[in-house]
PDB file of C-alpha atoms and ligand atoms in Angstrom:
ATOM      1  CA  UNK A   1       0.791 -12.255  20.327  1.00  0.00           C
ATOM      2  CA  UNK A   2      -0.638 -12.119  16.930  1.00  0.00           C
ATOM      3  CA  UNK A   3      -1.561 -15.497  15.378  1.00  0.00           C
ATOM      4  CA  UNK A   4      -3.058 -16.189  12.274  1.00  0.00           C
ATOM      5  CA  UNK A   5      -5.808 -19.012  12.082  1.00  0.00           C
ATOM      6  CA  UNK A   6      -7.561 -20.646   8.939  1.00  0.00           C
ATOM      7  CA  UNK A   7     -10.587 -22.396  10.175  1.00  0.00           C
ATOM      8  CA  UNK A   8     -12.289 -25.225   7.811  1.00  0.00           C
ATOM      9  CA  UNK A   9     -11.602 -22.901   4.571  1.00  0.00           C
ATOM     10  CA  UNK A  10     -12.870 -23.974   1.221  1.00  0.00           C
ATOM     11  CA  UNK A  11     -13.066 -22.031  -1.775  1.00  0.00           C
ATOM     12  CA  UNK A  12     -15.142 -22.350  -5.009  1.00  0.00           C
ATOM     13  CA  UNK A  13     -14.827 -19.983  -8.035  1.00  0.00           C
ATOM     14  CA  UNK A  14     -18.111 -19.440  -9.432  1.00  0.00           C
ATOM     15  CA  UNK A  15     -20.001 -21.159  -7.213  1.00  0.00           C
ATOM     16  CA  UNK A  16     -23.502 -21.986  -7.955  1.00  0.00           C
ATOM     17  CA  UNK A  17     -22.611 -21.689 -11.947  1.00  0.00           C
ATOM     18  CA  UNK A  18     -21.828 -24.320 -14.592  1.00  0.00           C
ATOM     19  CA  UNK A  19     -18.149 -23.358 -14.451  1.00  0.00           C
ATOM     20  CA  UNK A  20     -18.137 -24.049 -10.528  1.00  0.00           C
ATOM     21  CA  UNK A  21     -14.466 -24.813  -9.706  1.00  0.00           C
ATOM     22  CA  UNK A  22     -13.528 -26.177  -6.349  1.00  0.00           C
ATOM     23  CA  UNK A  23      -9.692 -25.338  -5.361  1.00  0.00           C
ATOM     24  CA  UNK A  24      -9.264 -25.270  -1.771  1.00  0.00           C
ATOM     25  CA  UNK A  25     -11.314 -27.745   0.740  1.00  0.00           C
ATOM     26  CA  UNK A  26     -11.293 -28.085   4.407  1.00  0.00           C
ATOM     27  CA  UNK A  27      -8.173 -26.172   5.222  1.00  0.00           C
ATOM     28  CA  UNK A  28      -7.612 -25.654   8.742  1.00  0.00           C
ATOM     29  CA  UNK A  29      -3.923 -24.225   9.665  1.00  0.00           C
ATOM     30  CA  UNK A  30      -2.634 -21.808  12.385  1.00  0.00           C
ATOM     31  CA  UNK A  31       0.630 -19.608  12.364  1.00  0.00           C
ATOM     32  CA  UNK A  32       1.898 -19.151  15.481  1.00  0.00           C
ATOM     33  CA  UNK A  33       3.363 -15.531  16.066  1.00  0.00           C
ATOM     34  CA  UNK A  34       6.821 -15.372  15.215  1.00  0.00           C
ATOM     35  CA  UNK A  35       6.910 -18.504  13.023  1.00  0.00           C
ATOM     36  CA  UNK A  36       8.291 -19.295   9.833  1.00  0.00           C
ATOM     37  CA  UNK A  37       5.695 -21.697   7.639  1.00  0.00           C
ATOM     38  CA  UNK A  38       5.923 -22.739   4.124  1.00  0.00           C
ATOM     39  CA  UNK A  39       3.343 -24.092   1.920  1.00  0.00           C
ATOM     40  CA  UNK A  40       4.162 -26.549  -0.841  1.00  0.00           C
ATOM     41  CA  UNK A  41       1.938 -28.158  -3.507  1.00  0.00           C
ATOM     42  CA  UNK A  42       2.024 -28.607  -7.128  1.00  0.00           C
ATOM     43  CA  UNK A  43       0.981 -26.062  -9.702  1.00  0.00           C
ATOM     44  CA  UNK A  44      -2.725 -25.142  -9.372  1.00  0.00           C
ATOM     45  CA  UNK A  45      -3.272 -26.753  -6.092  1.00  0.00           C
ATOM     46  CA  UNK A  46      -4.659 -23.465  -4.694  1.00  0.00           C
ATOM     47  CA  UNK A  47      -1.469 -21.870  -2.777  1.00  0.00           C
ATOM     48  CA  UNK A  48      -1.671 -18.352  -4.157  1.00  0.00           C
ATOM     49  CA  UNK A  49      -5.584 -18.564  -3.679  1.00  0.00           C
ATOM     50  CA  UNK A  50      -4.982 -19.490  -0.314  1.00  0.00           C
ATOM     51  CA  UNK A  51      -2.470 -16.658   0.398  1.00  0.00           C
ATOM     52  CA  UNK A  52      -4.499 -14.328  -1.754  1.00  0.00           C
ATOM     53  CA  UNK A  53      -7.260 -14.977   0.667  1.00  0.00           C
ATOM     54  CA  UNK A  54      -5.140 -14.285   3.972  1.00  0.00           C
ATOM     55  CA  UNK A  55      -4.109 -11.101   2.509  1.00  0.00           C
ATOM     56  CA  UNK A  56      -7.953 -10.182   2.171  1.00  0.00           C
ATOM     57  CA  UNK A  57      -7.609  -9.729  -1.514  1.00  0.00           C
ATOM     58  CA  UNK A  58     -10.865 -11.805  -1.734  1.00  0.00           C
ATOM     59  CA  UNK A  59     -12.939 -13.751   0.426  1.00  0.00           C
ATOM     60  CA  UNK A  60     -13.330 -17.498   0.989  1.00  0.00           C
ATOM     61  CA  UNK A  61     -16.623 -18.955   0.073  1.00  0.00           C
ATOM     62  CA  UNK A  62     -16.537 -21.024   3.356  1.00  0.00           C
ATOM     63  CA  UNK A  63     -14.900 -20.871   6.465  1.00  0.00           C
ATOM     64  CA  UNK A  64     -13.090 -18.037   8.170  1.00  0.00           C
ATOM     65  CA  UNK A  65      -9.626 -16.701   9.048  1.00  0.00           C
ATOM     66  CA  UNK A  66      -8.464 -14.759  11.997  1.00  0.00           C
ATOM     67  CA  UNK A  67      -5.749 -12.285  13.008  1.00  0.00           C
ATOM     68  CA  UNK A  68      -5.273 -12.314  16.623  1.00  0.00           C
ATOM     69  CA  UNK A  69      -8.629 -13.606  17.063  1.00  0.00           C
ATOM     70  CA  UNK A  70     -10.147 -10.681  14.639  1.00  0.00           C
ATOM     71  CA  UNK A  71     -11.629 -12.058  11.080  1.00  0.00           C
ATOM     72  CA  UNK A  72      -9.661 -11.204   8.134  1.00  0.00           C
ATOM     73  CA  UNK A  73     -11.658  -8.819   6.085  1.00  0.00           C
ATOM     74  CA  UNK A  74      -9.923  -6.600   3.279  1.00  0.00           C
ATOM     75  CA  UNK A  75      -6.256  -5.716   2.640  1.00  0.00           C
ATOM     76  CA  UNK A  76      -4.359  -4.111   5.839  1.00  0.00           C
ATOM     77  CA  UNK A  77      -1.079  -3.431   6.816  1.00  0.00           C
ATOM     78  CA  UNK A  78      -0.934  -5.630   9.244  1.00  0.00           C
ATOM     79  CA  UNK A  79      -0.741  -8.274   6.437  1.00  0.00           C
ATOM     80  CA  UNK A  80       1.865  -7.499   4.095  1.00  0.00           C
ATOM     81  CA  UNK A  81       2.208  -9.249   0.592  1.00  0.00           C
ATOM     82  CA  UNK A  82       5.026 -10.089  -1.682  1.00  0.00           C
ATOM     83  CA  UNK A  83       4.376 -11.677  -5.070  1.00  0.00           C
ATOM     84  CA  UNK A  84       6.524 -13.360  -7.609  1.00  0.00           C
ATOM     85  CA  UNK A  85       6.751 -10.408  -9.885  1.00  0.00           C
ATOM     86  CA  UNK A  86       8.219  -7.586  -7.929  1.00  0.00           C
ATOM     87  CA  UNK A  87       5.896  -4.494  -7.365  1.00  0.00           C
ATOM     88  CA  UNK A  88       8.534  -2.073  -7.375  1.00  0.00           C
ATOM     89  CA  UNK A  89       7.812   1.556  -8.825  1.00  0.00           C
ATOM     90  CA  UNK A  90      10.031   1.983 -11.911  1.00  0.00           C
ATOM     91  CA  UNK A  91       9.638   6.097 -11.327  1.00  0.00           C
ATOM     92  CA  UNK A  92      10.969   5.775  -7.483  1.00  0.00           C
ATOM     93  CA  UNK A  93      14.410   5.394  -6.463  1.00  0.00           C
ATOM     94  CA  UNK A  94      15.126   2.323  -4.059  1.00  0.00           C
ATOM     95  CA  UNK A  95      15.024   4.713  -1.037  1.00  0.00           C
ATOM     96  CA  UNK A  96      11.645   6.149  -2.240  1.00  0.00           C
ATOM     97  CA  UNK A  97      10.178   2.822  -2.941  1.00  0.00           C
ATOM     98  CA  UNK A  98      10.950   1.498   0.521  1.00  0.00           C
ATOM     99  CA  UNK A  99       9.391   4.106   2.525  1.00  0.00           C
ATOM    100  CA  UNK A 100       6.436   4.357  -0.147  1.00  0.00           C
ATOM    101  CA  UNK A 101       3.990   2.961   2.650  1.00  0.00           C
ATOM    102  CA  UNK A 102       5.082   5.450   5.542  1.00  0.00           C
ATOM    103  CA  UNK A 103       4.833   8.295   3.224  1.00  0.00           C
ATOM    104  CA  UNK A 104       1.449   7.650   1.935  1.00  0.00           C
ATOM    105  CA  UNK A 105       0.521   7.419   5.792  1.00  0.00           C
ATOM    106  CA  UNK A 106       2.031  10.768   6.325  1.00  0.00           C
ATOM    107  CA  UNK A 107       5.081  10.020   8.067  1.00  0.00           C
ATOM    108  CA  UNK A 108       7.637  12.876   8.578  1.00  0.00           C
ATOM    109  CA  UNK A 109      10.485  13.127   6.438  1.00  0.00           C
ATOM    110  CA  UNK A 110      12.640  12.135   9.386  1.00  0.00           C
ATOM    111  CA  UNK A 111      10.585   9.172  10.054  1.00  0.00           C
ATOM    112  CA  UNK A 112      11.079   8.346   6.339  1.00  0.00           C
ATOM    113  CA  UNK A 113      14.913   8.505   6.580  1.00  0.00           C
ATOM    114  CA  UNK A 114      15.121   6.400   9.493  1.00  0.00           C
ATOM    115  CA  UNK A 115      12.966   3.795   8.131  1.00  0.00           C
ATOM    116  CA  UNK A 116      14.391   3.853   4.609  1.00  0.00           C
ATOM    117  CA  UNK A 117      18.278   3.351   6.575  1.00  0.00           C
ATOM    118  CA  UNK A 118      16.547   0.522   8.708  1.00  0.00           C
ATOM    119  CA  UNK A 119      15.249  -1.465   5.666  1.00  0.00           C
ATOM    120  CA  UNK A 120      17.890  -0.902   3.340  1.00  0.00           C
ATOM    121  CA  UNK A 121      20.527  -1.917   5.384  1.00  0.00           C
ATOM    122  CA  UNK A 122      18.465  -5.023   6.643  1.00  0.00           C
ATOM    123  CA  UNK A 123      17.608  -5.988   2.963  1.00  0.00           C
ATOM    124  CA  UNK A 124      21.341  -5.604   1.848  1.00  0.00           C
ATOM    125  CA  UNK A 125      21.126  -2.777  -0.469  1.00  0.00           C
ATOM    126  CA  UNK A 126      23.309  -0.133   1.283  1.00  0.00           C
ATOM    127  CA  UNK A 127      24.937   1.919  -1.260  1.00  0.00           C
ATOM    128  CA  UNK A 128      21.949   1.688  -3.623  1.00  0.00           C
ATOM    129  CA  UNK A 129      19.596   4.240  -1.930  1.00  0.00           C
ATOM    130  CA  UNK A 130      19.407   6.540  -5.033  1.00  0.00           C
ATOM    131  CA  UNK A 131      19.540   3.937  -7.558  1.00  0.00           C
ATOM    132  CA  UNK A 132      16.617   3.350 -10.079  1.00  0.00           C
ATOM    133  CA  UNK A 133      15.050   0.187 -10.379  1.00  0.00           C
ATOM    134  CA  UNK A 134      16.034  -0.549 -13.552  1.00  0.00           C
ATOM    135  CA  UNK A 135      19.846  -0.362 -12.829  1.00  0.00           C
ATOM    136  CA  UNK A 136      19.097  -3.261 -10.593  1.00  0.00           C
ATOM    137  CA  UNK A 137      19.244  -6.916 -10.921  1.00  0.00           C
ATOM    138  CA  UNK A 138      16.319  -9.170 -10.401  1.00  0.00           C
ATOM    139  CA  UNK A 139      17.511 -10.323  -6.984  1.00  0.00           C
ATOM    140  CA  UNK A 140      18.155  -6.789  -5.757  1.00  0.00           C
ATOM    141  CA  UNK A 141      14.585  -5.381  -7.166  1.00  0.00           C
ATOM    142  CA  UNK A 142      13.429  -8.465  -5.129  1.00  0.00           C
ATOM    143  CA  UNK A 143      15.375  -6.910  -2.012  1.00  0.00           C
ATOM    144  CA  UNK A 144      13.597  -3.644  -2.632  1.00  0.00           C
ATOM    145  CA  UNK A 145      10.489  -5.125  -2.646  1.00  0.00           C
ATOM    146  CA  UNK A 146      10.744  -7.116   0.229  1.00  0.00           C
ATOM    147  CA  UNK A 147      12.209  -3.897   2.292  1.00  0.00           C
ATOM    148  CA  UNK A 148       9.333  -2.237   1.018  1.00  0.00           C
ATOM    149  CA  UNK A 149       6.697  -4.581   2.807  1.00  0.00           C
ATOM    150  CA  UNK A 150       8.942  -4.869   6.062  1.00  0.00           C
ATOM    151  CA  UNK A 151       8.920  -0.907   5.939  1.00  0.00           C
ATOM    152  CA  UNK A 152       5.118  -1.115   6.842  1.00  0.00           C
ATOM    153  CA  UNK A 153       5.733  -3.140   9.744  1.00  0.00           C
ATOM    154  CA  UNK A 154       3.197  -5.890   9.434  1.00  0.00           C
ATOM    155  CA  UNK A 155       2.790  -8.461  11.790  1.00  0.00           C
ATOM    156  CA  UNK A 156       2.608 -11.084   9.120  1.00  0.00           C
ATOM    157  CA  UNK A 157       4.373 -11.215   5.879  1.00  0.00           C
ATOM    158  CA  UNK A 158       2.831 -13.344   2.934  1.00  0.00           C
ATOM    159  CA  UNK A 159       5.197 -14.443   0.418  1.00  0.00           C
ATOM    160  CA  UNK A 160       3.964 -16.150  -2.847  1.00  0.00           C
ATOM    161  CA  UNK A 161       6.716 -17.943  -4.639  1.00  0.00           C
ATOM    162  CA  UNK A 162       8.996 -14.780  -3.924  1.00  0.00           C
ATOM    163  CA  UNK A 163      12.521 -16.107  -5.532  1.00  0.00           C
ATOM    164  CA  UNK A 164      10.635 -18.352  -8.163  1.00  0.00           C
ATOM    165  CA  UNK A 165      12.040 -16.120 -10.895  1.00  0.00           C
ATOM    166  CA  UNK A 166      15.532 -16.010  -9.826  1.00  0.00           C
ATOM    167  CA  UNK A 167      18.634 -18.036 -10.653  1.00  0.00           C
ATOM    168  CA  UNK A 168      19.782 -20.850  -8.258  1.00  0.00           C
ATOM    169  CA  UNK A 169      22.735 -19.228  -6.628  1.00  0.00           C
ATOM    170  CA  UNK A 170      20.861 -15.658  -6.337  1.00  0.00           C
ATOM    171  CA  UNK A 171      17.876 -17.770  -4.700  1.00  0.00           C
ATOM    172  CA  UNK A 172      20.025 -19.342  -2.212  1.00  0.00           C
ATOM    173  CA  UNK A 173      21.702 -16.151  -1.141  1.00  0.00           C
ATOM    174  CA  UNK A 174      18.061 -14.636  -0.861  1.00  0.00           C
ATOM    175  CA  UNK A 175      17.056 -17.314   1.384  1.00  0.00           C
ATOM    176  CA  UNK A 176      19.707 -16.779   3.619  1.00  0.00           C
ATOM    177  CA  UNK A 177      19.490 -13.310   3.984  1.00  0.00           C
ATOM    178  CA  UNK A 178      15.485 -13.616   4.281  1.00  0.00           C
ATOM    179  CA  UNK A 179      15.995 -15.535   7.420  1.00  0.00           C
ATOM    180  CA  UNK A 180      18.607 -13.274   8.987  1.00  0.00           C
ATOM    181  CA  UNK A 181      16.102 -10.259   8.519  1.00  0.00           C
ATOM    182  CA  UNK A 182      13.409 -12.571  10.094  1.00  0.00           C
ATOM    183  CA  UNK A 183      15.412 -13.686  12.600  1.00  0.00           C
ATOM    184  CA  UNK A 184      15.963 -10.077  13.580  1.00  0.00           C
ATOM    185  CA  UNK A 185      12.541  -8.753  13.165  1.00  0.00           C
ATOM    186  CA  UNK A 186      10.563 -11.714  14.269  1.00  0.00           C
ATOM    187  CA  UNK A 187       7.590 -11.493  12.139  1.00  0.00           C
ATOM    188  CA  UNK A 188       5.156 -14.214  10.987  1.00  0.00           C
ATOM    189  CA  UNK A 189       6.256 -15.732   7.551  1.00  0.00           C
ATOM    190  CA  UNK A 190       3.771 -17.680   5.210  1.00  0.00           C
ATOM    191  CA  UNK A 191       5.835 -18.687   2.269  1.00  0.00           C
ATOM    192  CA  UNK A 192       4.382 -20.194  -0.775  1.00  0.00           C
ATOM    193  CA  UNK A 193       6.571 -22.322  -2.982  1.00  0.00           C
ATOM    194  CA  UNK A 194       7.005 -25.566  -5.071  1.00  0.00           C
ATOM    195  CA  UNK A 195      10.574 -25.790  -4.325  1.00  0.00           C
ATOM    196  CA  UNK A 196      10.632 -28.535  -1.431  1.00  0.00           C
ATOM    197  CA  UNK A 197      14.206 -27.629  -0.564  1.00  0.00           C
ATOM    198  CA  UNK A 198      13.380 -23.716  -0.104  1.00  0.00           C
ATOM    199  CA  UNK A 199      10.535 -24.798   1.881  1.00  0.00           C
ATOM    200  CA  UNK A 200      12.934 -27.232   4.351  1.00  0.00           C
ATOM    201  CA  UNK A 201      15.496 -24.777   4.366  1.00  0.00           C
ATOM    202  CA  UNK A 202      13.684 -21.910   5.642  1.00  0.00           C
ATOM    203  CA  UNK A 203      10.619 -22.950   7.807  1.00  0.00           C
ATOM    204  CA  UNK A 204       9.705 -24.161  11.185  1.00  0.00           C
ATOM    205  CA  UNK A 205       6.943 -26.115   9.618  1.00  0.00           C
ATOM    206  CA  UNK A 206       6.071 -27.230   5.883  1.00  0.00           C
ATOM    207  CA  UNK A 207       2.767 -27.619   4.779  1.00  0.00           C
ATOM    208  CA  UNK A 208       2.285 -30.132   2.147  1.00  0.00           C
ATOM    209  CA  UNK A 209      -0.955 -29.458  -0.033  1.00  0.00           C
ATOM    210  CA  UNK A 210      -2.689 -32.031  -2.224  1.00  0.00           C
ATOM    211  CA  UNK A 211      -3.512 -31.246  -5.849  1.00  0.00           C
ATOM    212  CA  UNK A 212      -6.935 -29.663  -6.806  1.00  0.00           C
ATOM    213  CA  UNK A 213      -8.946 -29.554  -4.896  1.00  0.00           C
ATOM    214  CA  UNK A 214      -6.127 -28.413  -2.434  1.00  0.00           C
ATOM    215  CA  UNK A 215      -6.294 -30.147   0.954  1.00  0.00           C
ATOM    216  CA  UNK A 216      -3.830 -30.288   3.633  1.00  0.00           C
ATOM    217  CA  UNK A 217      -2.119 -33.607   3.250  1.00  0.00           C
ATOM    218  CA  UNK A 218       0.964 -33.502   5.401  1.00  0.00           C
ATOM    219  CA  UNK A 219       2.476 -31.167   8.284  1.00  0.00           C
ATOM    220  CA  UNK A 220       6.382 -31.505   8.693  1.00  0.00           C
ATOM    221  CA  UNK A 221       7.601 -29.820  11.701  1.00  0.00           C
ATOM    222  CA  UNK A 222      11.409 -28.885  10.759  1.00  0.00           C
ATOM    223  CA  UNK A 223      13.474 -29.236  13.768  1.00  0.00           C
ATOM    224  CA  UNK A 224      16.807 -28.497  11.948  1.00  0.00           C
ATOM    225  CA  UNK A 225      18.710 -25.946  14.541  1.00  0.00           C
ATOM    226  CA  UNK A 226      19.034 -22.363  13.668  1.00  0.00           C
ATOM    227  CA  UNK A 227      20.657 -20.259  12.226  1.00  0.00           C
ATOM    228  CA  UNK A 228      21.074 -22.390   9.267  1.00  0.00           C
ATOM    229  CA  UNK A 229      23.592 -22.306   6.392  1.00  0.00           C
ATOM    230  CA  UNK A 230      24.029 -23.772   3.004  1.00  0.00           C
ATOM    231  CA  UNK A 231      25.767 -26.624   3.792  1.00  0.00           C
ATOM    232  CA  UNK A 232      22.890 -28.156   5.956  1.00  0.00           C
ATOM    233  CA  UNK A 233      21.353 -28.486   2.646  1.00  0.00           C
ATOM    234  CA  UNK A 234      24.068 -31.483   2.155  1.00  0.00           C
ATOM    235  CA  UNK A 235      23.380 -33.467   5.476  1.00  0.00           C
ATOM    236  CA  UNK A 236      21.703 -36.688   5.907  1.00  0.00           C
ATOM    237  CA  UNK A 237      18.946 -35.247   8.040  1.00  0.00           C
ATOM    238  CA  UNK A 238      18.164 -32.488   5.460  1.00  0.00           C
ATOM    239  CA  UNK A 239      18.018 -34.702   2.512  1.00  0.00           C
ATOM    240  CA  UNK A 240      15.893 -37.521   4.330  1.00  0.00           C
ATOM    241  CA  UNK A 241      13.439 -34.698   5.105  1.00  0.00           C
ATOM    242  CA  UNK A 242      13.530 -33.633   1.438  1.00  0.00           C
ATOM    243  CA  UNK A 243      12.921 -37.185  -0.054  1.00  0.00           C
ATOM    244  CA  UNK A 244      10.189 -37.743   2.355  1.00  0.00           C
ATOM    245  CA  UNK A 245       8.339 -34.472   1.211  1.00  0.00           C
ATOM    246  CA  UNK A 246       9.293 -35.299  -2.264  1.00  0.00           C
ATOM    247  CA  UNK A 247       7.297 -38.509  -2.391  1.00  0.00           C
ATOM    248  CA  UNK A 248       4.281 -36.822  -0.888  1.00  0.00           C
ATOM    249  CA  UNK A 249       4.139 -34.140  -3.596  1.00  0.00           C
ATOM    250  CA  UNK A 250       2.004 -35.600  -6.624  1.00  0.00           C
ATOM    251  CA  UNK A 251       4.270 -35.390  -9.450  1.00  0.00           C
TER     252      UNK A 251
HETATM  253  N1  LIG B   1     -10.010 -15.913 -10.197  1.00  0.00           N
HETATM  254  C1  LIG B   1     -10.178 -17.152 -10.688  1.00  0.00           C
HETATM  255  N2  LIG B   1     -11.076 -17.654 -11.040  1.00  0.00           N
HETATM  256  C2  LIG B   1     -11.300 -18.754 -11.761  1.00  0.00           C
HETATM  257  N3  LIG B   1     -10.206 -19.715 -11.444  1.00  0.00           N
HETATM  258  C3  LIG B   1      -9.344 -19.707 -10.707  1.00  0.00           C
HETATM  259  C4  LIG B   1      -9.157 -18.103 -10.372  1.00  0.00           C
HETATM  260  N4  LIG B   1      -7.561 -18.013  -9.726  1.00  0.00           N
HETATM  261  C5  LIG B   1      -6.988 -18.793  -9.846  1.00  0.00           C
HETATM  262  N5  LIG B   1      -8.129 -20.055 -10.438  1.00  0.00           N
HETATM  263  C6  LIG B   1      -7.770 -21.438 -10.671  1.00  0.00           C
HETATM  264  O1  LIG B   1      -7.869 -22.280  -9.341  1.00  0.00           O
HETATM  265  C7  LIG B   1      -6.682 -23.153  -9.349  1.00  0.00           C
HETATM  266  C8  LIG B   1      -5.919 -22.630  -7.995  1.00  0.00           C
HETATM  267  O2  LIG B   1      -4.862 -21.774  -8.254  1.00  0.00           O
HETATM  268  P1  LIG B   1      -3.685 -20.862  -7.608  1.00  0.00           P
HETATM  269  O3  LIG B   1      -4.236 -20.912  -6.376  1.00  0.00           O
HETATM  270  O4  LIG B   1      -3.098 -19.886  -8.547  1.00  0.00           O
HETATM  271  O5  LIG B   1      -2.640 -22.363  -7.786  1.00  0.00           O
HETATM  272  P2  LIG B   1      -1.212 -22.458  -7.380  1.00  0.00           P
HETATM  273  O6  LIG B   1      -0.699 -21.081  -6.776  1.00  0.00           O
HETATM  274  O7  LIG B   1      -1.049 -23.586  -6.374  1.00  0.00           O
HETATM  275  O8  LIG B   1      -0.351 -22.772  -8.468  1.00  0.00           O
HETATM  276  C9  LIG B   1      -6.230 -23.161 -10.773  1.00  0.00           C
HETATM  277  O9  LIG B   1      -6.934 -24.061 -11.316  1.00  0.00           O
HETATM  278  C10 LIG B   1      -6.802 -21.976 -11.464  1.00  0.00           C
HETATM  279  O10 LIG B   1      -6.851 -21.796 -12.717  1.00  0.00           O
HETATM  280 MG1  LIG B   2       0.817 -19.591  -7.565  1.00  0.00          MG
END
């Protein structure tokens, strides 16, 4: 089973220069196959840096990361990344955006159509196949973005504050829909956010990071039952976890 592991990872930007800045220190984490983990921490604690390293966009100065026991080096479609800013191509329709990766790898027309149908349905964009990104709301563009990453069939989805720019209601809908999609596909998701409620609602496990240099200060197992619905956010159990984690974040 694919499992991602981070062992004693540290990172210093500009190591051995006067401007050296240590942003991560002694990070040990494991993300079991099919699990949903969120990483929370105040702005600047190194969340994006950690996620980008797991995507293989650059290497840590110390420590190692493995997927299924293999060292992570460079980008690979087994690890798909969704950023806060959507990466949708404005010159492609919704359908063409979703099948972009498979098309690039030489998927046949029929395969492309199958992939488009499956993921457009899954992310809730049925009926919008032939629309252009400029005709979509921010939430819908995010759905295209997520569909496009899923269409590459990665083992791990790395999401960096993907809903950070959306209004509160759209955000809640996107969270519920993401859980449905995840429930059906059973990919491993690593989700970075500074929104504690979002992290609790989505996750099996919430990792709390300290301010720079980012270290793991706490790991909370979230045992709230699934499937989860919005009303759960108002239960005593939920609010108790929220209060606890809120107190741990450095404000
Ligand atoms: N390429 C870079 N070179 C130098 N410093 C960087 C670089 N990227 C990020 N940083 C610094 O590293 C720290 C952590 O950044 P980041 O990982 O983006 O934090 P977060 O996502 O938690 O807000 C910040 O102080 C940021 O300014
Ligand atoms: Mg960030």
